[in-house]
């Protein structure tokens, strides 16, 4: 596991963006796993900037998002479909047919959807590069503490801490209680994984993930078992 400590969030974002762009340049039909949340916002901004400045071509790239809330329509402002469109897809030329986000809208058969998602990842040849964040409780995607290391895409209950953290973004709106998420087994099969963490509030989770015992009670600790992980932190994580 390589750990890069960058001086600030801007540099963290640039470093992550450079990794992604380098990977797409080396393999234009890259299969990229993508996160949502506050942490990757700067990375998306930097990728979009570079895409414009350097006239990059993402048309052959395939993307798989980590997760989606259950119960929100695609157009709901807080859905991850909306997030991805707003912060990334509307600015770049990823082909709409190459974009994959788990389906969380009401009325879906979620067992069938989970199976479909896993199959789509397999048929794409697996994920080459997966970018992930980490929750304050050590979750990755919506794999909350206790999630089996061999779990696959499925619907899960959000942990109370996750709901509380999300409430800041949802304001007065109701935070969904469930999500559909890639499993830890799905995530661990990615060929390369990049973990991003910024802010003192993540210090404890990062410490437990990187140096604590490997345990399903800290889902991110599974990354210690993976041969090709890069962790990108900024100083604010380290300070605490
Ligand atoms: P955040 O979420 O980037 O909004 O802090 C990360 C996560 O919970 O995985």
Coordinates of C-alpha atoms and ligand atoms in Angstrom, one line a residue:
X1 CA 0.0 0.0 0.0
X2 CA 1.4 3.4 -1.0
X3 CA 0.4 6.3 1.1
X4 CA 0.8 9.8 -0.4
X5 CA 0.3 12.7 2.0
X6 CA -0.4 15.9 0.1
X7 CA -0.2 19.4 1.6
X8 CA -3.8 20.4 1.0
X9 CA -7.1 19.3 -0.6
X10 CA -6.3 21.0 -3.9
X11 CA -3.1 18.9 -4.3
X12 CA -5.0 15.7 -3.2
X13 CA -7.6 16.4 -5.9
X14 CA -4.9 17.1 -8.5
X15 CA -3.0 14.0 -7.6
X16 CA -6.1 11.8 -7.9
X17 CA -7.1 13.4 -11.2
X18 CA -3.6 12.9 -12.6
X19 CA -3.8 9.2 -11.7
X20 CA -7.1 8.8 -13.5
X21 CA -6.0 10.8 -16.6
X22 CA -2.7 8.8 -16.8
X23 CA -4.7 5.6 -16.7
X24 CA -7.1 6.7 -19.4
X25 CA -4.2 7.9 -21.6
X26 CA -2.5 4.5 -21.2
X27 CA -5.8 2.6 -21.8
X28 CA -8.5 4.6 -23.6
X29 CA -11.0 1.8 -22.9
X30 CA -10.3 1.9 -19.2
X31 CA -13.0 0.6 -16.8
X32 CA -13.2 3.1 -14.0
X33 CA -15.0 2.8 -10.7
X34 CA -16.3 6.1 -9.4
X35 CA -17.3 7.5 -6.0
X36 CA -19.6 10.3 -4.9
X37 CA -19.6 12.5 -1.7
X38 CA -17.7 15.6 -0.8
X39 CA -14.2 14.2 -1.0
X40 CA -14.0 13.6 -4.8
X41 CA -15.5 16.9 -5.9
X42 CA -12.1 18.5 -6.3
X43 CA -10.9 15.5 -8.3
X44 CA -13.8 15.7 -10.7
X45 CA -13.2 19.5 -11.2
X46 CA -9.6 18.8 -12.0
X47 CA -10.4 16.0 -14.4
X48 CA -12.9 18.2 -16.2
X49 CA -10.4 21.1 -16.4
X50 CA -7.7 18.8 -17.8
X51 CA -10.2 17.2 -20.2
X52 CA -10.9 20.7 -21.6
X53 CA -7.4 22.0 -21.6
X54 CA -5.8 18.9 -23.1
X55 CA -8.7 17.9 -25.4
X56 CA -8.9 14.5 -23.9
X57 CA -11.2 11.8 -25.2
X58 CA -13.2 9.7 -22.7
X59 CA -15.5 8.2 -25.3
X60 CA -14.2 4.7 -24.9
X61 CA -14.0 4.7 -21.2
X62 CA -16.5 2.7 -19.2
X63 CA -17.6 3.8 -15.7
X64 CA -19.2 2.0 -12.8
X65 CA -20.4 4.0 -9.8
X66 CA -20.0 2.5 -6.3
X67 CA -23.5 3.1 -5.1
X68 CA -26.9 4.9 -5.1
X69 CA -29.6 5.7 -2.6
X70 CA -32.7 3.5 -2.6
X71 CA -35.9 5.4 -3.1
X72 CA -34.7 8.5 -5.1
X73 CA -35.6 9.2 -8.7
X74 CA -32.7 9.9 -11.1
X75 CA -33.6 13.6 -11.2
X76 CA -33.8 14.0 -7.4
X77 CA -31.1 16.6 -6.6
X78 CA -29.5 14.3 -3.9
X79 CA -29.4 11.2 -6.0
X80 CA -26.0 10.0 -7.1
X81 CA -27.3 10.0 -10.7
X82 CA -27.8 13.7 -10.4
X83 CA -24.5 14.2 -8.6
X84 CA -22.6 12.4 -11.4
X85 CA -24.3 14.3 -14.1
X86 CA -23.7 17.6 -12.4
X87 CA -20.1 17.2 -11.4
X88 CA -18.8 15.0 -14.2
X89 CA -20.8 13.5 -17.0
X90 CA -22.3 16.7 -18.4
X91 CA -18.8 18.1 -18.8
X92 CA -17.1 15.3 -20.6
X93 CA -17.7 12.9 -23.5
X94 CA -18.1 9.6 -21.7
X95 CA -20.6 7.8 -23.9
X96 CA -24.0 7.5 -22.2
X97 CA -24.1 3.8 -23.0
X98 CA -20.8 3.4 -21.1
X99 CA -22.0 4.9 -17.9
X100 CA -23.2 2.5 -15.2
X101 CA -24.8 3.6 -11.9
X102 CA -26.8 1.1 -9.7
X103 CA -30.5 1.7 -10.0
X104 CA -32.1 2.9 -6.8
X105 CA -35.3 4.4 -8.0
X106 CA -38.6 3.1 -6.4
X107 CA -40.2 0.0 -7.8
X108 CA -37.0 -1.7 -9.0
X109 CA -36.5 -5.4 -8.4
X110 CA -33.3 -4.9 -6.4
X111 CA -32.1 -8.5 -6.4
X112 CA -32.3 -8.5 -10.2
X113 CA -30.6 -5.1 -10.3
X114 CA -27.8 -6.2 -8.1
X115 CA -27.2 -9.3 -10.3
X116 CA -27.4 -7.2 -13.5
X117 CA -24.8 -4.8 -12.1
X118 CA -22.4 -7.5 -11.1
X119 CA -22.8 -9.1 -14.6
X120 CA -22.2 -5.7 -16.3
X121 CA -18.9 -5.3 -14.4
X122 CA -17.8 -8.9 -15.3
X123 CA -18.7 -8.3 -18.9
X124 CA -16.7 -5.1 -19.0
X125 CA -13.7 -7.3 -18.0
X126 CA -13.7 -6.1 -14.4
X127 CA -12.7 -2.7 -13.0
X128 CA -9.2 -1.4 -13.8
X129 CA -9.1 1.5 -11.5
X130 CA -11.5 2.2 -8.6
X131 CA -11.6 5.5 -6.7
X132 CA -13.1 5.3 -3.2
X133 CA -13.7 7.5 -0.2
X134 CA -14.0 6.4 3.4
X135 CA -16.7 7.2 5.9
X136 CA -16.0 8.3 9.5
X137 CA -17.1 4.8 10.5
X138 CA -14.7 3.2 8.2
X139 CA -17.2 2.3 5.5
X140 CA -16.4 2.0 1.8
X141 CA -19.1 2.8 -0.6
X142 CA -22.1 1.8 1.6
X143 CA -20.5 -1.2 3.1
X144 CA -21.1 -0.4 6.7
X145 CA -19.2 -1.9 9.6
X146 CA -19.8 -5.7 9.6
X147 CA -20.2 -6.0 5.9
X148 CA -18.7 -9.3 4.8
X149 CA -15.4 -8.9 2.9
X150 CA -16.8 -11.2 0.2
X151 CA -20.1 -9.3 -0.2
X152 CA -21.4 -8.4 -3.7
X153 CA -23.7 -5.7 -5.0
X154 CA -26.8 -5.6 -2.8
X155 CA -29.2 -3.4 -0.9
X156 CA -28.1 -2.5 2.6
X157 CA -29.3 -0.5 5.5
X158 CA -27.3 2.7 6.2
X159 CA -25.6 3.0 9.5
X160 CA -26.9 5.6 11.9
X161 CA -23.6 7.6 11.6
X162 CA -23.9 7.6 7.8
X163 CA -27.5 8.9 8.0
X164 CA -26.3 11.6 10.4
X165 CA -23.4 12.6 8.2
X166 CA -25.7 12.7 5.1
X167 CA -28.3 14.8 6.9
X168 CA -26.0 17.8 6.6
X169 CA -26.3 17.5 2.8
X170 CA -30.0 16.7 2.8
X171 CA -31.0 19.7 4.9
X172 CA -34.7 19.3 5.8
X173 CA -35.2 16.4 3.4
X174 CA -35.5 12.9 4.5
X175 CA -32.2 10.9 4.2
X176 CA -32.9 7.5 2.6
X177 CA -32.4 4.6 5.0
X178 CA -31.2 2.1 2.3
X179 CA -28.8 2.1 -0.6
X180 CA -27.7 -0.3 -3.3
X181 CA -23.9 -0.7 -3.2
X182 CA -21.1 -2.7 -4.7
X183 CA -20.0 -5.2 -2.1
X184 CA -16.5 -5.5 -0.5
X185 CA -15.9 -8.5 -2.7
X186 CA -16.8 -6.5 -5.8
X187 CA -14.5 -3.6 -4.7
X188 CA -11.6 -5.9 -3.8
X189 CA -11.6 -7.4 -7.3
X190 CA -10.7 -4.0 -8.9
X191 CA -7.2 -4.2 -10.2
X192 CA -6.1 -0.9 -8.6
X193 CA -7.8 1.0 -5.8
X194 CA -7.2 4.6 -4.9
X195 CA -8.6 5.7 -1.5
X196 CA -9.1 9.5 -0.9
X197 CA -9.4 11.1 2.5
X198 CA -9.4 14.7 3.5
X199 CA -10.2 16.4 6.8
X200 CA -9.4 15.8 10.5
X201 CA -12.8 14.1 11.0
X202 CA -11.5 11.2 8.8
X203 CA -8.2 10.7 10.8
X204 CA -9.5 8.0 13.1
X205 CA -11.1 6.0 10.3
X206 CA -8.0 6.3 8.2
X207 CA -5.8 5.2 11.0
X208 CA -8.0 2.1 11.7
X209 CA -8.2 1.3 8.0
X210 CA -4.5 1.5 7.3
X211 CA -2.9 0.4 10.6
X212 CA -5.6 -1.4 12.6
X213 CA -6.4 -5.0 12.5
X214 CA -8.0 -6.3 9.3
X215 CA -11.6 -6.7 10.4
X216 CA -15.1 -6.6 8.9
X217 CA -15.9 -4.1 11.7
X218 CA -13.7 -1.6 9.7
X219 CA -14.6 -2.3 6.1
X220 CA -11.8 -0.1 4.7
X221 CA -9.3 -2.3 6.5
X222 CA -9.9 -4.9 3.7
X223 CA -7.7 -2.7 1.6
X224 CA -4.7 -3.9 3.5
X225 CA -5.2 -7.3 1.8
X226 CA -5.2 -5.8 -1.7
X227 CA -1.9 -5.8 -3.7
X228 CA -2.3 -2.4 -5.5
X229 CA -3.7 0.3 -3.3
X230 CA -2.7 4.0 -3.3
X231 CA -4.0 6.1 -0.4
X232 CA -4.1 9.9 -1.0
X233 CA -4.5 12.0 2.1
X234 CA -4.0 15.6 2.9
X235 CA -2.3 17.1 5.9
X236 CA -5.6 17.7 7.7
X237 CA -6.1 14.0 8.0
X238 CA -2.6 13.5 9.5
X239 CA -2.8 16.4 12.0
X240 CA -5.3 15.0 14.3
Ligands
LIG1 P1 -17.5 12.1 2.0 O1 -18.0 10.7 2.1 O2 -16.6 12.2 0.8 O3 -18.7 13.0 1.7 O4 -16.8 12.5 3.2 C1 -17.1 9.6 2.0 C2 -17.8 8.3 2.3 O5 -18.7 8.3 3.2 O6 -17.5 7.3 1.7

